[in-house]
Short mmCIF file of C-alpha atoms in Angstrom, two decimals:
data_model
loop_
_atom_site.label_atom_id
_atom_site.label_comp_id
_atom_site.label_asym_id
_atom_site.label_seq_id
_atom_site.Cartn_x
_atom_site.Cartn_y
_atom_site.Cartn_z
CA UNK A 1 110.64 111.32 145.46
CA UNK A 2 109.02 112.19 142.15
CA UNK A 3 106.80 108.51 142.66
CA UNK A 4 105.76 110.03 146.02
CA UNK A 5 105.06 113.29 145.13
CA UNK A 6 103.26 112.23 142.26
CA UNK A 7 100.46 110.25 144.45
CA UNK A 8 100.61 112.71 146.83
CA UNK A 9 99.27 115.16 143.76
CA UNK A 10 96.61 112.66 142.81
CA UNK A 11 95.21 112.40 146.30
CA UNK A 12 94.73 115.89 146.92
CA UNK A 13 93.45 116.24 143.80
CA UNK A 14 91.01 113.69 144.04
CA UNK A 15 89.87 114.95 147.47
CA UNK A 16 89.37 118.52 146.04
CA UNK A 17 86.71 116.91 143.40
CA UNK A 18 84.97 114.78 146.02
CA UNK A 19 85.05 118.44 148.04
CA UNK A 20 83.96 120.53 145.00
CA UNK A 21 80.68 117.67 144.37
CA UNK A 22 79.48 117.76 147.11
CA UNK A 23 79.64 121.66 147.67
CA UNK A 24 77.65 121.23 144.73
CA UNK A 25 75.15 118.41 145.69
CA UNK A 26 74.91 119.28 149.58
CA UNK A 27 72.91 121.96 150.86
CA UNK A 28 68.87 122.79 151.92
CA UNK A 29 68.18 121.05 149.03
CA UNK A 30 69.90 118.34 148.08
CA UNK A 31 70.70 117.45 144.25
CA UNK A 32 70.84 113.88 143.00
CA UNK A 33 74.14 112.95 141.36
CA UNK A 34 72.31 112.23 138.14
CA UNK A 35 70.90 115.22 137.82
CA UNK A 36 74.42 117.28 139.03
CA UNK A 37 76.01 115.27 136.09
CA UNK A 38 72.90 116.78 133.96
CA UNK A 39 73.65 119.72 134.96
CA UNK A 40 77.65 120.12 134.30
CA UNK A 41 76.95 118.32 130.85
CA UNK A 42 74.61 121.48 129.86
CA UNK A 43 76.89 123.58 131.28
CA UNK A 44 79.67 122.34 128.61
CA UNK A 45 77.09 122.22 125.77
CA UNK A 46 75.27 119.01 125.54
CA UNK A 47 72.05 118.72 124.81
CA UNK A 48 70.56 117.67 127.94
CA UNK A 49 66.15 116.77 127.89
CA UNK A 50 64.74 119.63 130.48
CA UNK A 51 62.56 118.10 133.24
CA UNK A 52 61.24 120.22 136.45
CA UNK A 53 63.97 118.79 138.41
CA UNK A 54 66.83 119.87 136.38
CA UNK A 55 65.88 122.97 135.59
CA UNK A 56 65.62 123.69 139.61
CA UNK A 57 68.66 121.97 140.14
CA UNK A 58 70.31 124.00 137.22
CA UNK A 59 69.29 127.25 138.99
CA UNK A 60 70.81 126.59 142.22
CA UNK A 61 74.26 125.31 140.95
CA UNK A 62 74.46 128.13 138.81
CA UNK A 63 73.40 131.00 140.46
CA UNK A 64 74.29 129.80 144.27
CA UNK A 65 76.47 126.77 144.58
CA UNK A 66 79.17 126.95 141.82
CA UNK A 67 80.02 131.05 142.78
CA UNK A 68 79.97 129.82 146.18
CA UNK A 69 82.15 126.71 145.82
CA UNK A 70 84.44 128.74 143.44
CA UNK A 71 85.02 131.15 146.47
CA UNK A 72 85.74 128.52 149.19
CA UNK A 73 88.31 126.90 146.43
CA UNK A 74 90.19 130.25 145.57
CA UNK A 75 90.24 131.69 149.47
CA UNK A 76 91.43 128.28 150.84
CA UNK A 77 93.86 128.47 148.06
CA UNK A 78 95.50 131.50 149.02
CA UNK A 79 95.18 131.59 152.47
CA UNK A 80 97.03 128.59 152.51
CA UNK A 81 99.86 129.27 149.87
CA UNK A 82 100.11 133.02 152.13
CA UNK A 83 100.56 130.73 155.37
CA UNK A 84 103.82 128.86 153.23
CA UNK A 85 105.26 132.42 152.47
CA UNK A 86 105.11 133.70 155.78
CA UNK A 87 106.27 130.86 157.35
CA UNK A 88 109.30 130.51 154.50
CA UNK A 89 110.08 133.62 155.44
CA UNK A 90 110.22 134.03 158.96
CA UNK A 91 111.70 130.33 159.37
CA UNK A 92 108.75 128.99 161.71
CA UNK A 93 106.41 126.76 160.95
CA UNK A 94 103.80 128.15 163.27
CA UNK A 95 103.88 131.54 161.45
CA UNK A 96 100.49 132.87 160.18
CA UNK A 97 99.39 135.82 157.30
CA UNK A 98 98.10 137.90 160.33
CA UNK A 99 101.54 138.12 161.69
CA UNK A 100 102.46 141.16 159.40
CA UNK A 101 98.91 142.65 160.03
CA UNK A 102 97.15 142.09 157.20
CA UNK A 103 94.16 140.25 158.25
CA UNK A 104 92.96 143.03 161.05
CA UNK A 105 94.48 145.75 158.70
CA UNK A 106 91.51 143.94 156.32
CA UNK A 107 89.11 143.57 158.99
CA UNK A 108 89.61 147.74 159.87
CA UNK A 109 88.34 148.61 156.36
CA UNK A 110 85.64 146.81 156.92
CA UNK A 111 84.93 148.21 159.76
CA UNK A 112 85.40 151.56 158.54
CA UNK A 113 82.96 150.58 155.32
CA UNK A 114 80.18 148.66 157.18
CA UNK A 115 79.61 151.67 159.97
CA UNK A 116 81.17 154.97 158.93
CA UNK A 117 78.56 154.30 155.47
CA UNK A 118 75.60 153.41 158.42
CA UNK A 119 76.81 157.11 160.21
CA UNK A 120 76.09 158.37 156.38
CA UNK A 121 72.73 157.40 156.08
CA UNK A 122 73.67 153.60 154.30
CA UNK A 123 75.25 152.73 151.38
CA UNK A 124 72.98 151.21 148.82
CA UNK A 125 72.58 148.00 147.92
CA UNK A 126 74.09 147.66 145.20
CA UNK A 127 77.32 149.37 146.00
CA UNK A 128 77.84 148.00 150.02
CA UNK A 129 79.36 144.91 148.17
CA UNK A 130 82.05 146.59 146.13
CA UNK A 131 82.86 149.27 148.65
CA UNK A 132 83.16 146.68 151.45
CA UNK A 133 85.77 144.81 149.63
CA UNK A 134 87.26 147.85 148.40
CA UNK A 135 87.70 148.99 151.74
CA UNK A 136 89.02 146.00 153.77
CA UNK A 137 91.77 145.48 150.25
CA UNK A 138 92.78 148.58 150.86
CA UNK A 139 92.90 148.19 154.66
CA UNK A 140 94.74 145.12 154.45
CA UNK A 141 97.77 146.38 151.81
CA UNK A 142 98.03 149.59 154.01
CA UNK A 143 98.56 147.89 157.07
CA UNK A 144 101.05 145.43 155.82
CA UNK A 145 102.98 148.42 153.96
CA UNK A 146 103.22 150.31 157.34
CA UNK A 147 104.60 147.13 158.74
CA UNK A 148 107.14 146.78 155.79
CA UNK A 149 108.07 150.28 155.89
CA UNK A 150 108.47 149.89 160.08
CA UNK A 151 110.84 146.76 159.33
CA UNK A 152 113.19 148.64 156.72
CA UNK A 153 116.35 150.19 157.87
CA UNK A 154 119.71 150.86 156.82
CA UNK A 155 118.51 149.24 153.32
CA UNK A 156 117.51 145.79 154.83
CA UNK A 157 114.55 144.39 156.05
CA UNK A 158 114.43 143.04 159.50
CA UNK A 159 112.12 140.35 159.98
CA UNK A 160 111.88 140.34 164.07
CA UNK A 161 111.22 143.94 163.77
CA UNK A 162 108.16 143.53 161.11
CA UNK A 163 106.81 140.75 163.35
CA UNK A 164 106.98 143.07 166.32
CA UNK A 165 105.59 145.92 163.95
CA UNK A 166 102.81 143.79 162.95
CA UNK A 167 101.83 142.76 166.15
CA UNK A 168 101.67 146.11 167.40
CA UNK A 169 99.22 147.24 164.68
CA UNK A 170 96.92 143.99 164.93
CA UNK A 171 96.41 145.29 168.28
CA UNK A 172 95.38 148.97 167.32
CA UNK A 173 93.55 148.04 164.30
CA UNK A 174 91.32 145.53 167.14
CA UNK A 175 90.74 148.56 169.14
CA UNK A 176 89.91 150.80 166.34
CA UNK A 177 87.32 147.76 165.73
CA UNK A 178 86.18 147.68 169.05
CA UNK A 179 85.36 151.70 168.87
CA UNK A 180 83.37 150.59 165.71
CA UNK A 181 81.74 148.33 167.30
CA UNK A 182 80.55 150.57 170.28
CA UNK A 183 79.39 152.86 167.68
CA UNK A 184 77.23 150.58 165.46
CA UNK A 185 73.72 150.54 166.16
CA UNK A 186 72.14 146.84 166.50
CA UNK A 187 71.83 146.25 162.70
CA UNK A 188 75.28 147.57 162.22
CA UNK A 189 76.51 145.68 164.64
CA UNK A 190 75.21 142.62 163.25
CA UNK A 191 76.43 143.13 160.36
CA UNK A 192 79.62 143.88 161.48
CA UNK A 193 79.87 140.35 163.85
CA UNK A 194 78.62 138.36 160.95
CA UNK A 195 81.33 139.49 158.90
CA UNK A 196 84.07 139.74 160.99
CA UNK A 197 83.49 135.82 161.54
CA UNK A 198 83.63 134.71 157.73
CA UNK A 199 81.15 133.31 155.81
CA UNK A 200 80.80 132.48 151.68
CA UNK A 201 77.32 133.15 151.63
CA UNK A 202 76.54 136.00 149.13
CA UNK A 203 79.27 134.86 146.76
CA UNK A 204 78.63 136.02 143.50
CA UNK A 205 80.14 136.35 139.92
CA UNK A 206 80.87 139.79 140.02
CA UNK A 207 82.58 139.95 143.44
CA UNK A 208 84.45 136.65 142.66
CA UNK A 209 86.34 137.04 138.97
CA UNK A 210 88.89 140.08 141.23
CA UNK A 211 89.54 136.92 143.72
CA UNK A 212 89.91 134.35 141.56
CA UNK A 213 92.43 136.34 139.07
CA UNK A 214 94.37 137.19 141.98
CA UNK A 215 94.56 133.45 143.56
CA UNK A 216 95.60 132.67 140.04
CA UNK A 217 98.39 135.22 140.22
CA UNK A 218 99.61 134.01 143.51
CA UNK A 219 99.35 130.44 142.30
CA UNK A 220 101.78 131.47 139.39
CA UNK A 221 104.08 133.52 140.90
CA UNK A 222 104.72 131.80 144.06
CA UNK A 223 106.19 128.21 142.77
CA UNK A 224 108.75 130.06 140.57
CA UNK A 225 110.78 130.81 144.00
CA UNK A 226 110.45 127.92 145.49
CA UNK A 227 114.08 127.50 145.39
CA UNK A 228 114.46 130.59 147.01
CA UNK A 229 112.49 129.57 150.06
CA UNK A 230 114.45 127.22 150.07
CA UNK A 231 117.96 128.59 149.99
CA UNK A 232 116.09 131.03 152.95
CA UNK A 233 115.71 128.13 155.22
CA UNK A 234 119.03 127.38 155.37
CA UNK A 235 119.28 131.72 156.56
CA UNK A 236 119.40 134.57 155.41
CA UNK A 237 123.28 134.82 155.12
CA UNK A 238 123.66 131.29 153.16
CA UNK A 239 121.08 132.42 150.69
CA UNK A 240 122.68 135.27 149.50
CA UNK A 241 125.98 133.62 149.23
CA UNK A 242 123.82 130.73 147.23
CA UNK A 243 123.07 133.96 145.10
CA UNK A 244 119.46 134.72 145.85
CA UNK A 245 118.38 138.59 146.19
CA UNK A 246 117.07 137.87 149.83
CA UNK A 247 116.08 141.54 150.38
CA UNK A 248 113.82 141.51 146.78
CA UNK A 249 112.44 138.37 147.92
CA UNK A 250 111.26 139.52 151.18
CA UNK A 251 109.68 142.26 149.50
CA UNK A 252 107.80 140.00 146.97
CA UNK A 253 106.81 137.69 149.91
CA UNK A 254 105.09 140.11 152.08
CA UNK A 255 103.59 141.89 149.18
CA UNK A 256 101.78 139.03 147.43
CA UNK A 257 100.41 137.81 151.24
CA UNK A 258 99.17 141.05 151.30
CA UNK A 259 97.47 141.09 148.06
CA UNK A 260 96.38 137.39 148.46
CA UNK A 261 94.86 137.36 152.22
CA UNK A 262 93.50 140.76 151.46
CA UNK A 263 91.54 139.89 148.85
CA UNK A 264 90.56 136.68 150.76
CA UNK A 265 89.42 138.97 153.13
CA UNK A 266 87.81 141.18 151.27
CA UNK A 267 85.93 139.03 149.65
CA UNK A 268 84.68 136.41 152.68
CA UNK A 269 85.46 138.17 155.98
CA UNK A 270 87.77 136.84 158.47
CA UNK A 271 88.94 133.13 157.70
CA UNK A 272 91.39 131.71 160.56
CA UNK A 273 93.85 128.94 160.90
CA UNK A 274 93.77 128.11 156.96
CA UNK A 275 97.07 129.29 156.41
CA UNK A 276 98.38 127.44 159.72
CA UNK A 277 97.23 124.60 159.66
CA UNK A 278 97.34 123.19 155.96
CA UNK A 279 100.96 124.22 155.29
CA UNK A 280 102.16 123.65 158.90
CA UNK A 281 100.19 119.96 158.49
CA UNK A 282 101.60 118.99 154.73
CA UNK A 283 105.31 120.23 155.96
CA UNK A 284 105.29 117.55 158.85
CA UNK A 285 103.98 114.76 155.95
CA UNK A 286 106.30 115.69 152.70
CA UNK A 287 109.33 117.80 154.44
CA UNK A 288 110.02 121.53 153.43
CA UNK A 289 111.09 121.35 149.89
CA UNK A 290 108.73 124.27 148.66
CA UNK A 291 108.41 122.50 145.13
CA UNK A 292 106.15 120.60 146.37
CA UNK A 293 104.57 122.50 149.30
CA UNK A 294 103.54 125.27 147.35
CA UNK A 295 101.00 123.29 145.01
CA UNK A 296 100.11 120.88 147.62
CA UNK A 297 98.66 123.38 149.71
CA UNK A 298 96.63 125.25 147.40
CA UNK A 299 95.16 121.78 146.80
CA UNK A 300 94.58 120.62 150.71
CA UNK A 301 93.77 124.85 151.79
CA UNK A 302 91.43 124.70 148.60
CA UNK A 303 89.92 121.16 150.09
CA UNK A 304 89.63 121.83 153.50
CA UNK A 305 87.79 124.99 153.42
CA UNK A 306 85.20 123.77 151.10
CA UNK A 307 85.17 120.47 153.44
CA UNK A 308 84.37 123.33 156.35
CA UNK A 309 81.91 125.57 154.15
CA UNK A 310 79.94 122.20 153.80
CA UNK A 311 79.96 121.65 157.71
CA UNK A 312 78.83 125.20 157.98
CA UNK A 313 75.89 124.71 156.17
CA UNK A 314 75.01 121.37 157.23
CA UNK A 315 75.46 120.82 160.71
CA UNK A 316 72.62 123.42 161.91
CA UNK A 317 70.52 123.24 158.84
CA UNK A 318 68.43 125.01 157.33
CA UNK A 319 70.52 127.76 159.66
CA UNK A 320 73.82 128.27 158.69
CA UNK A 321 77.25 128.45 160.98
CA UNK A 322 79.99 131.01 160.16
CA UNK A 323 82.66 129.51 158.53
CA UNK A 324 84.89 131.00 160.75
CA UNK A 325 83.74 129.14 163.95
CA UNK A 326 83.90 126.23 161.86
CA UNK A 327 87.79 126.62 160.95
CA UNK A 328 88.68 128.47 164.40
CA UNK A 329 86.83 124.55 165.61
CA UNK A 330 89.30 122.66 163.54
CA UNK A 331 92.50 124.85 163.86
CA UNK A 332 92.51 126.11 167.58
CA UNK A 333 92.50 122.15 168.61
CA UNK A 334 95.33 121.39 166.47
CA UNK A 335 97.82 124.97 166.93
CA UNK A 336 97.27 123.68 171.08
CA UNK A 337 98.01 120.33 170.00
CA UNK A 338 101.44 121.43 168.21
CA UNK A 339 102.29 123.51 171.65
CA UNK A 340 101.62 121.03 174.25
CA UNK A 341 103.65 118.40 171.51
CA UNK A 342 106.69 120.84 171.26
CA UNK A 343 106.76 120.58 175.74
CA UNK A 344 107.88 116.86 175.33
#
């Protein structure tokens, strides 16, 4: 077990640096390997001769490619380690983060940023960033604590009832959207579509060090009850008598998916099927012991959305594809290829 879990660890690792290179080779412009290598060595402090080419390619890892690659790595991340909570805790491997409401809750304050500041004569530049994401966080963690607080009663919380909940406000916050929507004007409303179908373009330093400390946090916290997802498998019942607090551990679940695909929200707009189909796709190849599904996640969600960030960019160069048509491309496929495989 250890043997195979400790080559499963160097593959996915190995994949995320062949993912995170070329992120940082591939683009418009394409940068030599050489000169990427020249480029990371200055970074760490060598003393590295300056030529035309270096300094350009410098410039554009730096101030475009790294932030950018940095964000793909830290949303796939937690996306995907979000999808293994949810679908720890409502025992299905075809559960999603949206299921509790999170992502439209998300997608509403962004709504709410993007035209109610257009219906205020605009936002300025240098604001519209911070208020966007400050909007759909706050959006997302409301949502998700209406949902809680619908699921709660007599002192327990009912999962069925939270799924039902958070179905129910998906749908409302999609037609509070929609009213949006019919009230943007054209550059609103562009603005508005663009976003709502994710993208990493625009990442930058200042709107990525929230994201990343967060991802981190999730990253930590997570592992350290991966034996209580996995007492929770077994039910609800046998992990209490196993002597887990199911009831705290609900609570800590739904709140770091909320804080984790939130932020992920916030910070590159709607992102689908990451947290379905990396956890659901890594629990069919290494079983559900959450010791190891937990890290190997991060690593393949991490992976794959820089693999699809890279497609984005490429495949209609020098235009550039929404990353979430790309995803949406690679995960609607697979989620019908899971129900028509569950019919036989």
């Amino acid at each position: 077990m250890l043997n195979t879990s400790y080559r499963l660890f160097v593959l996915l690792g190995t994949v995320l640096a062949v993912a995170i290179v070329l992120s940082l080779a591939l683009g418009p412009v394409s940068i030599s390997l050489q000169n990427l290598v020249m480029v990371l060595l200055r970074a760490v402090g060598f003393d590295v001769a300056s030529t035309p080419a270096l300094e350009q390619a410098q410039l554009i890892v730096s101030q475009i490619r790294l932030p950018r690659a940095l964000l793909g790595l830290a949303v796939g991340a937690v996306l995907a380690l979000s999808g293994v909570a949810m679908q720890g805790l409502f025992r299905n491997p075809l559960a999603d983060p949206g299921l509790i409401g999170v992502s439209s809750g998300a997608a509403l304050g962004a709504a709410v940023a993007i035209v109610g500041g257009a219906m205020l004569g605009g936002i300025s530049e240098a604001w519209s960033p911070y208020i966007l994401s400050i909007c759909a966080f706050a959006g997302g963690l409301g949502v998700t604590a209406l949902v809680y607080r619908l699921g709660r009663r007599d002192g327990q919380t009912h999962v069925a009832t939270m799924l039902l909940a958070g179905i129910a406000l998906a749908a409302l916050a999609g037609a509070a959207i929609g009213l949006f929507t019919y009230l943007a004007d054209d550059a609103t409303l562009r603005t508005l579509t663009f976003w709502n179908l994710g993208s990493l373009n625009g990442a930058s330093y200042a709107r990525l060090w929230p994201l990343l400390l967060i991802t981190f946090a999730v990253a930590l916290w997570l592992p350290r009850r991966a034996k209580a997802l996995n007492a929770l498998l077994l039910g609800e019942s046998e992990a209490r008598h196993l002597g887990f607090a199911v009831e705290k551990l609900k609570r800590e679940l739904v709140f770091c998916t909320a804080l984790g695909v939130g932020a992920a929200v916030a910070a590159a707009g709607m992102i689908g099927f990451i947290g379905l189909v990396v956890p659901h796709v890594l629990r069919l190849a290494v079983g559900p012991d959450h010791r190891v599904l937990l890290p190997a996640s991060a690593l393949a969600g991490a992976s794959l959305l820089l693999f699809a960030d890279l497609a984005a960019r490429l495949l209609l160069a020098p235009a550039e594809l929404p990353i979430g048509i790309v995803t949406a491309l690679i995960g609607a496929p697979f989620f019908l290829y899971l129900l028509l495989k569950s019919r036989f």
